[in-house]
PDB file of C-alpha atoms in Angstrom:
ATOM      1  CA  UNK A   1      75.281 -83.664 144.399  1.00  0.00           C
ATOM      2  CA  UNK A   2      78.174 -83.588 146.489  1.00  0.00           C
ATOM      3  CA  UNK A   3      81.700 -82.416 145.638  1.00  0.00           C
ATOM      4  CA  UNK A   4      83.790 -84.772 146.549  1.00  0.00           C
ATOM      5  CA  UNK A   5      87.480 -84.169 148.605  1.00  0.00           C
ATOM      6  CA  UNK A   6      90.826 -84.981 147.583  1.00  0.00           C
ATOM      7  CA  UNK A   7      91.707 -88.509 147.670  1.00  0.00           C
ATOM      8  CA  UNK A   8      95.440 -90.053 147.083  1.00  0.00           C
ATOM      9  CA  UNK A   9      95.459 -93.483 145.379  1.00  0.00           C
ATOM     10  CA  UNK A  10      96.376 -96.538 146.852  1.00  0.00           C
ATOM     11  CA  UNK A  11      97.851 -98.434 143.662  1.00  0.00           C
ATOM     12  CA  UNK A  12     100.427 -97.154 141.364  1.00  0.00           C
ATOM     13  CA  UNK A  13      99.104 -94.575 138.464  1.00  0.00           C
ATOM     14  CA  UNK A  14      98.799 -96.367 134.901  1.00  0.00           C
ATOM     15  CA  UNK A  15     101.487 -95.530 132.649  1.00  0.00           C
ATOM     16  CA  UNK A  16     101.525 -92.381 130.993  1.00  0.00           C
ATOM     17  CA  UNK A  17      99.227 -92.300 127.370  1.00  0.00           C
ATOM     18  CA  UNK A  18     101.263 -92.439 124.357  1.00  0.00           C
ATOM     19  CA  UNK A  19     100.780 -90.565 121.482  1.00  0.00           C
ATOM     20  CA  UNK A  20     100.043 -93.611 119.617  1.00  0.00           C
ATOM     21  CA  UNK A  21      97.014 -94.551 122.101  1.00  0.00           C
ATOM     22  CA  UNK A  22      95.903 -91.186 121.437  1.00  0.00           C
ATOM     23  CA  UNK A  23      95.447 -91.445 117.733  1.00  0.00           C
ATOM     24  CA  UNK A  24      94.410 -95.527 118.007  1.00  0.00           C
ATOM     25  CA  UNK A  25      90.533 -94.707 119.030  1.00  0.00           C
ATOM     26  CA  UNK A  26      89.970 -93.621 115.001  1.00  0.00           C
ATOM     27  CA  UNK A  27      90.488 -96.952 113.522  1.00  0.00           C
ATOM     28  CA  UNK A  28      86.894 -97.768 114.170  1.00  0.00           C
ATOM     29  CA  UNK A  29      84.912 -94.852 115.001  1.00  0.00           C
ATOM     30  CA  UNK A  30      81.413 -95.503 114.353  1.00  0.00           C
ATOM     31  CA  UNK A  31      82.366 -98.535 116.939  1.00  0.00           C
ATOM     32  CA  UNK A  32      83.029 -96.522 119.662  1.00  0.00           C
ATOM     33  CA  UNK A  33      80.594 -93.675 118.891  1.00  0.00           C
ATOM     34  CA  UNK A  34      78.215 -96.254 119.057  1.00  0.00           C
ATOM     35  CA  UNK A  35      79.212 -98.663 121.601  1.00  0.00           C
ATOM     36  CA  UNK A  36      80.351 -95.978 124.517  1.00  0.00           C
ATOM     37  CA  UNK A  37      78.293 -94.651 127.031  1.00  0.00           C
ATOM     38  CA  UNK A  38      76.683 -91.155 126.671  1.00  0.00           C
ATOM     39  CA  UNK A  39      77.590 -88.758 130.034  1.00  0.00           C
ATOM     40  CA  UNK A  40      74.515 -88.456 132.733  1.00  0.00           C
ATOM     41  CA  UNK A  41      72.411 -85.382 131.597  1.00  0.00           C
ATOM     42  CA  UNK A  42      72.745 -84.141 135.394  1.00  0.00           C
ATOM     43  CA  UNK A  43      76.319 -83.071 134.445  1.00  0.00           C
ATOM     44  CA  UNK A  44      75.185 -81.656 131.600  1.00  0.00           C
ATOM     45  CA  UNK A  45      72.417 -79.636 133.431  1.00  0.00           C
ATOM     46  CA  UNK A  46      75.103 -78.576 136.224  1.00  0.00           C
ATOM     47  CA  UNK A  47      77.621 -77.467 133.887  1.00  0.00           C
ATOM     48  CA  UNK A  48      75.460 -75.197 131.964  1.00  0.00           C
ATOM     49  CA  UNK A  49      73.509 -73.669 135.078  1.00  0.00           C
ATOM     50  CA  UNK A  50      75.118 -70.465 135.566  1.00  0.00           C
ATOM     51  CA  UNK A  51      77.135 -69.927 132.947  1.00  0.00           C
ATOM     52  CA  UNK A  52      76.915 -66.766 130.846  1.00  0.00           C
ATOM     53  CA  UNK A  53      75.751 -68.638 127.294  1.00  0.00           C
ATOM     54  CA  UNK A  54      75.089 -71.042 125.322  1.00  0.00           C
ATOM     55  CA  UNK A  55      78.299 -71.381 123.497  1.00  0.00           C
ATOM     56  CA  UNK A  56      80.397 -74.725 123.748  1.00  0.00           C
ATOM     57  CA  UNK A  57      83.920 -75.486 123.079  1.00  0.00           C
ATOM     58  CA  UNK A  58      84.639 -79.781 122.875  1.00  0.00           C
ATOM     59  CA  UNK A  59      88.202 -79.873 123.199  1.00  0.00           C
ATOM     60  CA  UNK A  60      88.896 -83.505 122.035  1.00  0.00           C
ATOM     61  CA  UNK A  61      85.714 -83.838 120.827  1.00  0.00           C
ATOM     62  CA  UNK A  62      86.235 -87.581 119.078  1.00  0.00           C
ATOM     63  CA  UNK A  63      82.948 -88.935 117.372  1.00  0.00           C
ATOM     64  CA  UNK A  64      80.698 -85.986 119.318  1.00  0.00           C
ATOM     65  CA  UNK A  65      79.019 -88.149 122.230  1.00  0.00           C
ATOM     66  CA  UNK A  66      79.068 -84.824 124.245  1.00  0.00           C
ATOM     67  CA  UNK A  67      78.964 -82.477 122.099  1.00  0.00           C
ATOM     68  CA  UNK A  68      76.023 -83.673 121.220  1.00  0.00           C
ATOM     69  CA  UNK A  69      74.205 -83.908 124.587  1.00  0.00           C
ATOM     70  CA  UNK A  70      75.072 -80.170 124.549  1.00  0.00           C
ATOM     71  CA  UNK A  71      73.673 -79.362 121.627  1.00  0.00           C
ATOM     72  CA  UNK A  72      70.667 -81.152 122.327  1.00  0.00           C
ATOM     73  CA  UNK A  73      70.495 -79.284 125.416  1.00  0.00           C
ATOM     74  CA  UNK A  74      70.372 -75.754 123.180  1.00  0.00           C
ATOM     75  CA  UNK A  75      73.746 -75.210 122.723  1.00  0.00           C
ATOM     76  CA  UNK A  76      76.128 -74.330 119.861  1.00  0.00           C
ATOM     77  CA  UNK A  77      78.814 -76.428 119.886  1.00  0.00           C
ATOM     78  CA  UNK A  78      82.181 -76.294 118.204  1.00  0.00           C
ATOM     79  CA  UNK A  79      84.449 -79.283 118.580  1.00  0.00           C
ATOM     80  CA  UNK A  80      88.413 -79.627 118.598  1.00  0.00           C
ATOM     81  CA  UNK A  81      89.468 -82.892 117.232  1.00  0.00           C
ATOM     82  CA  UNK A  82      93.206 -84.079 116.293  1.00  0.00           C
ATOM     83  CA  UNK A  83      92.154 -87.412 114.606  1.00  0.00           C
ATOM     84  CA  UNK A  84      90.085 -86.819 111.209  1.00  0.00           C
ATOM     85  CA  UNK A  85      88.580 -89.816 111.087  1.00  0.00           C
ATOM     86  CA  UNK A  86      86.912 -89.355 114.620  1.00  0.00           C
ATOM     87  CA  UNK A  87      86.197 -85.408 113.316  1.00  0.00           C
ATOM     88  CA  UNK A  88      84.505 -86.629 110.162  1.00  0.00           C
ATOM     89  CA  UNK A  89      82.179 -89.288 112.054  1.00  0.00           C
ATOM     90  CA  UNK A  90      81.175 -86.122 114.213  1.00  0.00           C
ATOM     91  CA  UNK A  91      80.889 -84.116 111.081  1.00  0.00           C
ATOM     92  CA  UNK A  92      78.064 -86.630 110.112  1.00  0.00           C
ATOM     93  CA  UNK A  93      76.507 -85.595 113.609  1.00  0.00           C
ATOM     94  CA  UNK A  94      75.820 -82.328 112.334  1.00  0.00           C
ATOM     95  CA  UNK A  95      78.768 -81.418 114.676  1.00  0.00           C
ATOM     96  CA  UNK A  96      81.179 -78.654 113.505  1.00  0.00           C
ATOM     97  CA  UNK A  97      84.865 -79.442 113.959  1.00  0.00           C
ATOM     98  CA  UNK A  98      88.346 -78.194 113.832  1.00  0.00           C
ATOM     99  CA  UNK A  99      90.734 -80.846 113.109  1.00  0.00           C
ATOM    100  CA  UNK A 100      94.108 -79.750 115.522  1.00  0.00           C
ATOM    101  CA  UNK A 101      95.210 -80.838 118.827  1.00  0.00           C
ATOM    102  CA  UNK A 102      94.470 -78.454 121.034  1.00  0.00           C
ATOM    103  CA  UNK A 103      97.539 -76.812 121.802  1.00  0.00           C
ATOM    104  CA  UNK A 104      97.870 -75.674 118.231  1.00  0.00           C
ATOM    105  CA  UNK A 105      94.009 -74.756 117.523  1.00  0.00           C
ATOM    106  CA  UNK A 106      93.840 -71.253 116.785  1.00  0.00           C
ATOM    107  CA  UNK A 107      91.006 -69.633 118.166  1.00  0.00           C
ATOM    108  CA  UNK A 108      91.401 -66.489 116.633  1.00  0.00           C
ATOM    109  CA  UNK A 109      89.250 -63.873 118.634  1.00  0.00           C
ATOM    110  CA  UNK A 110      86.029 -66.482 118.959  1.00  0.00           C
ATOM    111  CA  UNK A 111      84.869 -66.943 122.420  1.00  0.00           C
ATOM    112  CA  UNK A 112      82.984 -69.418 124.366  1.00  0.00           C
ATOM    113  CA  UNK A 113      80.833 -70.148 127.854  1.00  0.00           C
ATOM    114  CA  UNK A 114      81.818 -73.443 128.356  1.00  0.00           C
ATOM    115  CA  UNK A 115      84.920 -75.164 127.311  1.00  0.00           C
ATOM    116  CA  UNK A 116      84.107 -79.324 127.749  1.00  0.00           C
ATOM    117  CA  UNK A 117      87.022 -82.205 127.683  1.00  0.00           C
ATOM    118  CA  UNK A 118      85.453 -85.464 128.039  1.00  0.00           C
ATOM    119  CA  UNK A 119      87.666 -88.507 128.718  1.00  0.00           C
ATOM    120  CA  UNK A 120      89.947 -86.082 126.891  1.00  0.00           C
ATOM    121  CA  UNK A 121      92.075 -83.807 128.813  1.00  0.00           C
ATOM    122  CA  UNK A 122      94.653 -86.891 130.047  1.00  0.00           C
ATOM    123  CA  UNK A 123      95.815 -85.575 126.089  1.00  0.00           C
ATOM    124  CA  UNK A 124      96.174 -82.631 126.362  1.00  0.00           C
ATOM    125  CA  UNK A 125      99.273 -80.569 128.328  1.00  0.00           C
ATOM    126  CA  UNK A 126      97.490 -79.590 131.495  1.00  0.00           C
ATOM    127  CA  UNK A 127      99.138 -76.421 131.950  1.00  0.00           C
ATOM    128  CA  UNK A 128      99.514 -75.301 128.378  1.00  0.00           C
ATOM    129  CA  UNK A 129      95.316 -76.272 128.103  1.00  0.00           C
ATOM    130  CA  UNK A 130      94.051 -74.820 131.060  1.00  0.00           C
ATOM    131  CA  UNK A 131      96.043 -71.364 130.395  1.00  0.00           C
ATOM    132  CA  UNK A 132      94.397 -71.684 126.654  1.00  0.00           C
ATOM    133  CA  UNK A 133      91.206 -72.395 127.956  1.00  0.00           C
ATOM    134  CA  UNK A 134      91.231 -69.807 130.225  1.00  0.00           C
ATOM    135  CA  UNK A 135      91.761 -67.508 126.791  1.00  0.00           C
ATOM    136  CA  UNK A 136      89.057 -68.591 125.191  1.00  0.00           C
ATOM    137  CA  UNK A 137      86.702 -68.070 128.015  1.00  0.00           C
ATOM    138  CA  UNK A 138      84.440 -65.495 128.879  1.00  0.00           C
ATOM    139  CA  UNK A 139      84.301 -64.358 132.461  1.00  0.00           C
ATOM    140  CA  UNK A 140      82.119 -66.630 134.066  1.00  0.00           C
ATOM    141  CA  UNK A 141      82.313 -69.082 131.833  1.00  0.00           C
ATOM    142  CA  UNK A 142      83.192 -72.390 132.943  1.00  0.00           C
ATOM    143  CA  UNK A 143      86.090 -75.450 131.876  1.00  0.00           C
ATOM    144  CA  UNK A 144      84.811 -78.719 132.804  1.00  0.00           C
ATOM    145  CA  UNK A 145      86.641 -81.862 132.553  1.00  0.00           C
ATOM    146  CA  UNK A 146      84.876 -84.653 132.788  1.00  0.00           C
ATOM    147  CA  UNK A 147      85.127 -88.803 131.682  1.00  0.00           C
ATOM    148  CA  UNK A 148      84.012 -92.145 132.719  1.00  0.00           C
ATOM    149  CA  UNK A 149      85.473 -94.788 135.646  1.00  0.00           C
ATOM    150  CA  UNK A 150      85.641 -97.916 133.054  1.00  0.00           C
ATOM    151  CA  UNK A 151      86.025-100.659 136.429  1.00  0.00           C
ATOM    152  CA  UNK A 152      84.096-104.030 135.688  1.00  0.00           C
ATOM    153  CA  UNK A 153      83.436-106.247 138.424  1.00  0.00           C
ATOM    154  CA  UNK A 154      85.838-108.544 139.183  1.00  0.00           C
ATOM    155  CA  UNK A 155      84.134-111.288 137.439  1.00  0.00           C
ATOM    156  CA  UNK A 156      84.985-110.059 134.425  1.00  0.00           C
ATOM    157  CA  UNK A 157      88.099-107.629 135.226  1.00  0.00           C
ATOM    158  CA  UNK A 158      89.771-110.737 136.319  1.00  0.00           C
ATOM    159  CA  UNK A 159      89.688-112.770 133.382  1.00  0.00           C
ATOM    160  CA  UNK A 160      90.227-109.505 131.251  1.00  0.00           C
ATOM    161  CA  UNK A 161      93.799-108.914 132.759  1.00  0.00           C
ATOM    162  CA  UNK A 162      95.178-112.117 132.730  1.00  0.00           C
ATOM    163  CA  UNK A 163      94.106-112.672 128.712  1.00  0.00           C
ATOM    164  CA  UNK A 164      95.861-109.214 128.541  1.00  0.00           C
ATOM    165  CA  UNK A 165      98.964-110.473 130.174  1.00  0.00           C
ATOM    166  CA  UNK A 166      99.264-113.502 127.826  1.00  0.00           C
ATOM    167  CA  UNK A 167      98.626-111.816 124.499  1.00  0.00           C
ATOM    168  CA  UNK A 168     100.673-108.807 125.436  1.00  0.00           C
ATOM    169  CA  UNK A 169     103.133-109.555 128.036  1.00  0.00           C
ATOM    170  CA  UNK A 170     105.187-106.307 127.267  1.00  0.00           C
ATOM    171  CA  UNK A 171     102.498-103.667 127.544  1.00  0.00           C
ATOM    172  CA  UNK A 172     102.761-101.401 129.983  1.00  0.00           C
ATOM    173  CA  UNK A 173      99.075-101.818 130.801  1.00  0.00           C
ATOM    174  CA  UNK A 174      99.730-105.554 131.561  1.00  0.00           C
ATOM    175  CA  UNK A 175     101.300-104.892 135.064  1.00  0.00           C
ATOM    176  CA  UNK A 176      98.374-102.920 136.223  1.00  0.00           C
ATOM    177  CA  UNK A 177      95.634-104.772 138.443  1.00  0.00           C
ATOM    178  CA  UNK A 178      92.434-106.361 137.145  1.00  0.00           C
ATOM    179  CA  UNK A 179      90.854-103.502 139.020  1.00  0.00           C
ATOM    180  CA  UNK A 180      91.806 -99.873 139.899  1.00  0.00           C
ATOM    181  CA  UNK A 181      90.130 -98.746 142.843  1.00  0.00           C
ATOM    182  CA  UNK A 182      88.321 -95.569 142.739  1.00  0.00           C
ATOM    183  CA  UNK A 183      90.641 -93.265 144.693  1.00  0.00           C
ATOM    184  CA  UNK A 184      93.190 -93.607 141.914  1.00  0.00           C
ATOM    185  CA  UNK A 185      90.621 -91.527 139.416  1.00  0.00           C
ATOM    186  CA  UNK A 186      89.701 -89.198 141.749  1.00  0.00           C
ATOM    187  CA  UNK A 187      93.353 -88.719 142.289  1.00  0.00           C
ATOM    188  CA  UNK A 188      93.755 -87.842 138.674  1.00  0.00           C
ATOM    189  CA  UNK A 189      91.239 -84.998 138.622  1.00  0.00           C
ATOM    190  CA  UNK A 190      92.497 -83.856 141.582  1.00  0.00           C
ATOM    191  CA  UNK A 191      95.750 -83.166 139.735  1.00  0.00           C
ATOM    192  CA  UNK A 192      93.576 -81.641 137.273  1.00  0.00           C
ATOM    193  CA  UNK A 193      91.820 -79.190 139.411  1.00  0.00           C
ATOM    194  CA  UNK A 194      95.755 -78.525 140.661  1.00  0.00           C
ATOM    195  CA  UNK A 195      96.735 -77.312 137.864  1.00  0.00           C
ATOM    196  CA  UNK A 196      93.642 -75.258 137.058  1.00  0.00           C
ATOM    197  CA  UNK A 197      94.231 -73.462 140.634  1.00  0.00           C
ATOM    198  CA  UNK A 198      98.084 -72.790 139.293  1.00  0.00           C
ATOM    199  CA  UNK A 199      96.993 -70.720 136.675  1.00  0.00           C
ATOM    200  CA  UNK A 200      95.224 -68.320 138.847  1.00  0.00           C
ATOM    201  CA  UNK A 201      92.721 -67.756 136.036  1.00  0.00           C
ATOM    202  CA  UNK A 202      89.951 -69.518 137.451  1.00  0.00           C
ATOM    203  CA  UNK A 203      87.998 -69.217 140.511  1.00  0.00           C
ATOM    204  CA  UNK A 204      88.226 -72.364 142.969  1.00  0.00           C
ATOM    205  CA  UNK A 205      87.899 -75.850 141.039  1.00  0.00           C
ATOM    206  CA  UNK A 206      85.149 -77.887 142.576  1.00  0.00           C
ATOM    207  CA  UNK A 207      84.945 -81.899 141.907  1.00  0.00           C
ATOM    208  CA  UNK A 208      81.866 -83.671 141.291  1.00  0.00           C
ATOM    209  CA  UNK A 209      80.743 -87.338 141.045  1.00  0.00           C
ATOM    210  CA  UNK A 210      77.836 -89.297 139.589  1.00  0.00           C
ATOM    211  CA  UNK A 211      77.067 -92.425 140.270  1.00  0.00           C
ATOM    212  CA  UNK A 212      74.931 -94.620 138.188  1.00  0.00           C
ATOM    213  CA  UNK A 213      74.918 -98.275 136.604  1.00  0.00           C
ATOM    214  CA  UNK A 214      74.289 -99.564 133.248  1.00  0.00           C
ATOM    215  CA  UNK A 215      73.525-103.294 132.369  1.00  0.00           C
ATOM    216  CA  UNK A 216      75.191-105.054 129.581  1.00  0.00           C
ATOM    217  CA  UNK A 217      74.932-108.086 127.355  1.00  0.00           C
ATOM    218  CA  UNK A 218      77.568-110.339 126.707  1.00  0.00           C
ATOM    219  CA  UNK A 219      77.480-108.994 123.048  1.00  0.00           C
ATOM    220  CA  UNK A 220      77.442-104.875 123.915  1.00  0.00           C
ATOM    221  CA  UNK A 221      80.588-105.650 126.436  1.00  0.00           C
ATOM    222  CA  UNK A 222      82.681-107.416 123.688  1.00  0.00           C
ATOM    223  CA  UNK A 223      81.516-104.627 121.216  1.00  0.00           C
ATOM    224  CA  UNK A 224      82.938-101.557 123.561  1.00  0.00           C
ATOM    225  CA  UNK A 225      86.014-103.450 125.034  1.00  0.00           C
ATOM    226  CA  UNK A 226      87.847-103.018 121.421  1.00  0.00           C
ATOM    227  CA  UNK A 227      87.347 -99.520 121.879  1.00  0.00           C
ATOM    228  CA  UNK A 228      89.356 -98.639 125.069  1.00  0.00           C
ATOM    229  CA  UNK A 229      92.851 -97.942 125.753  1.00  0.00           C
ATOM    230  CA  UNK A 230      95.504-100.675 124.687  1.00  0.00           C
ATOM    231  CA  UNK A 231      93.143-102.857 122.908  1.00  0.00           C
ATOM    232  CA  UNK A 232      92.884-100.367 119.837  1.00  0.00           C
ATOM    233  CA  UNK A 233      96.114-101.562 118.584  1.00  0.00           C
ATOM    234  CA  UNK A 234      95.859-104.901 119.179  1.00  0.00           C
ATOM    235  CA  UNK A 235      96.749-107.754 116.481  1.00  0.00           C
ATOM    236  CA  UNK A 236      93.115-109.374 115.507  1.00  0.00           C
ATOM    237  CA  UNK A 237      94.327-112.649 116.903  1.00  0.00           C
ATOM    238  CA  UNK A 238      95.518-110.901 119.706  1.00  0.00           C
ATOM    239  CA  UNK A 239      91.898-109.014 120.713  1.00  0.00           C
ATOM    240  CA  UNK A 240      89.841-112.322 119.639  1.00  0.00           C
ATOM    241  CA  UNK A 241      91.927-114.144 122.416  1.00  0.00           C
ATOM    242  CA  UNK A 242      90.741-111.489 124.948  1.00  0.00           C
ATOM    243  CA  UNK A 243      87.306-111.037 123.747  1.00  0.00           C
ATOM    244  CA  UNK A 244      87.084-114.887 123.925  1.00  0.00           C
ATOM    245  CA  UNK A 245      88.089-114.976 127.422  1.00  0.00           C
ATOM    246  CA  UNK A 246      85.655-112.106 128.621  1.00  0.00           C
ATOM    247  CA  UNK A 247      83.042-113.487 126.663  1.00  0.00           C
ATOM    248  CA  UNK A 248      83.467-117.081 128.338  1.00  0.00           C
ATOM    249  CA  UNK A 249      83.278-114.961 131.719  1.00  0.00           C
ATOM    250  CA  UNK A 250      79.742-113.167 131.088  1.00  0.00           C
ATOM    251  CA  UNK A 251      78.728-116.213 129.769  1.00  0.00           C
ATOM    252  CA  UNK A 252      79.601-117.704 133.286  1.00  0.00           C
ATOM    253  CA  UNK A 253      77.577-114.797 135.119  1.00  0.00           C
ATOM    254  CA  UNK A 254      74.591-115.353 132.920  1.00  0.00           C
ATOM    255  CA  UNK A 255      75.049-113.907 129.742  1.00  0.00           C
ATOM    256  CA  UNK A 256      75.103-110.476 131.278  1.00  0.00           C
ATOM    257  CA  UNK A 257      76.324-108.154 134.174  1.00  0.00           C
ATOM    258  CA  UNK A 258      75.805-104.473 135.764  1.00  0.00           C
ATOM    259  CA  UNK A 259      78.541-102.282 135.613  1.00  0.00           C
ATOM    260  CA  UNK A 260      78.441 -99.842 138.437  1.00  0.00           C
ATOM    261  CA  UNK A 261      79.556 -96.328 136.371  1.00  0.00           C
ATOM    262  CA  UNK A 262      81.177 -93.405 138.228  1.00  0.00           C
ATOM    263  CA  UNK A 263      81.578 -90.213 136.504  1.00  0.00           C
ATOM    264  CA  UNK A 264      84.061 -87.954 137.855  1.00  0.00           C
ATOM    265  CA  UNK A 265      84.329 -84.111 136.482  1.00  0.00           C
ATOM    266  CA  UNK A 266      86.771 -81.289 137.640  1.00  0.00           C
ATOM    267  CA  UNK A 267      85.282 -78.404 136.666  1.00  0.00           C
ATOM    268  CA  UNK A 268      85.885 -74.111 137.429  1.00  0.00           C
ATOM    269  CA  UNK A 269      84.599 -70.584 136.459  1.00  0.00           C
ATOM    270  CA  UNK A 270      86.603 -68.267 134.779  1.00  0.00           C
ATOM    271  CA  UNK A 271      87.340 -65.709 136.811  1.00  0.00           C
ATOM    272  CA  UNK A 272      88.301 -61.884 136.337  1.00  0.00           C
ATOM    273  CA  UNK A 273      87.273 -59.467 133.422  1.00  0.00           C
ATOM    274  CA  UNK A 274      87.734 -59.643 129.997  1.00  0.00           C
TER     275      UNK A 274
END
């Protein structure tokens, strides 16, 4: 798998995430626990391979999608969620869960080989949570961030914005394009690995990508949409309109489509002694 190099985007960054965004993904959580795609077990596999144990730290943990890879994979997980109705749906996992941001969690003197943030860390302070993660640990262990590029083709991404636009003209998602291209992500972790280097807690951040597609149906694309970013607080008459249009463009492709997945992580070792 190669690590890929540092890439600057060629379209404007989306608009910083809101606090509000951040606690929106609750309303419906067994929705998006069951509607979002798991990670690719490779990362799993890569992340663990070397580290010093078994223990796992899910910072932002939401309904446990990877915290629950890991403990399939052998691990003992423990995750850190701020929303309690995302911690309670990962409760029912089996999961055990700290409801805090992650800032404020108190570790006490517990200490962990691998601290995960999946499509998480754009939440947390990325100074503030790298130094913490750093503290909690062990040398060797390793902080991975990881999280999914969400980019349908344009088919769909096309229709998708312009509904947007009409139902909710004064979002600041609505003057983004249909489509991000794929530099812009890689762009972001790159910022992440940045301040990971800044700490000078951690031994050289590496950045990995997976590639990999997943088919949908018209019905399983209109059942995840709701759960994304600026659709989670949506009016109902406001989301039908969009669904509606998306739907009429799937319908238009066949009743289905493949979406072409990219899953970027920025990930390091924790260097020094204890």
């Amino acid at each position: 798998m190669p690590t890929m190099p540092p890439e600057h985007p060629t379209a404007p960054p989306p608009p910083a995430p809101s606090p509000e965004m951040a606690t929106s993904f609750g309303v419906d959580a067994q929705r998006y626990d069951q509607a979002r795609p798991r990670y690719p077990e490779a990362l799993v596999t890569r992340i663990l391979a070397g580290t010093p144990g078994t223990d796992v730290l899910d910072i932002g943990c939401g309904t446990g999608i990877a915290g629950d890879q890991f403990r399939a994979a052998g691990c003992a997980v423990l995750g850190v969620e701020p929303d309690p109705r995302m911690a309670d749906f990962a409760r029912t996992l089996g999961l055990r869960v700290e409801v805090a941001t992650f800032e404020a969690w108190e570790p006490g003197d517990r200490m962990f080989d691998v601290a995960i943030a999946a499509q998480s860390w754009h939440w947390v302070d990325p100074v503030a949570g790298a130094v913490k993660a750093a503290g909690v640990l062990r040398p060797g262990g390793r902080l991975a961030i990881f999280g999914h590029v969400y980019e349908p083709p344009a088919e769909v991404a096309e229709p998708f914005a312009i509904a947007f636009r009409q139902v909710a003209p004064d979002s600041p998602l609505s003057s983004q394009p249909a489509r991000r291209p794929l530099e812009l992500y890689r762009a972001g972790y790159t910022k992440f690995a940045d301040r990971i280097r800044e700490t000078g807690q951690f031994g050289e951040p590496e950045l990995w990508q997976f590639d990999w597609q997943r088919s949908y149906s018209r019905d399983q694309w209109l059942e995840l949409l709701p759960t994304t970013g600026g659709l989670t607080r949506l009016r109902p008459d406001q989301l039908a309109e969009i669904l509606h249009a998306v739907g009429d463009a799937i319908d238009s492709l066949g009743g289905s489509f493949t979406m072409e997945y990219t899953t970027l992580a920025t990930t390091a070792a924790r260097a020094g002694s204890s």
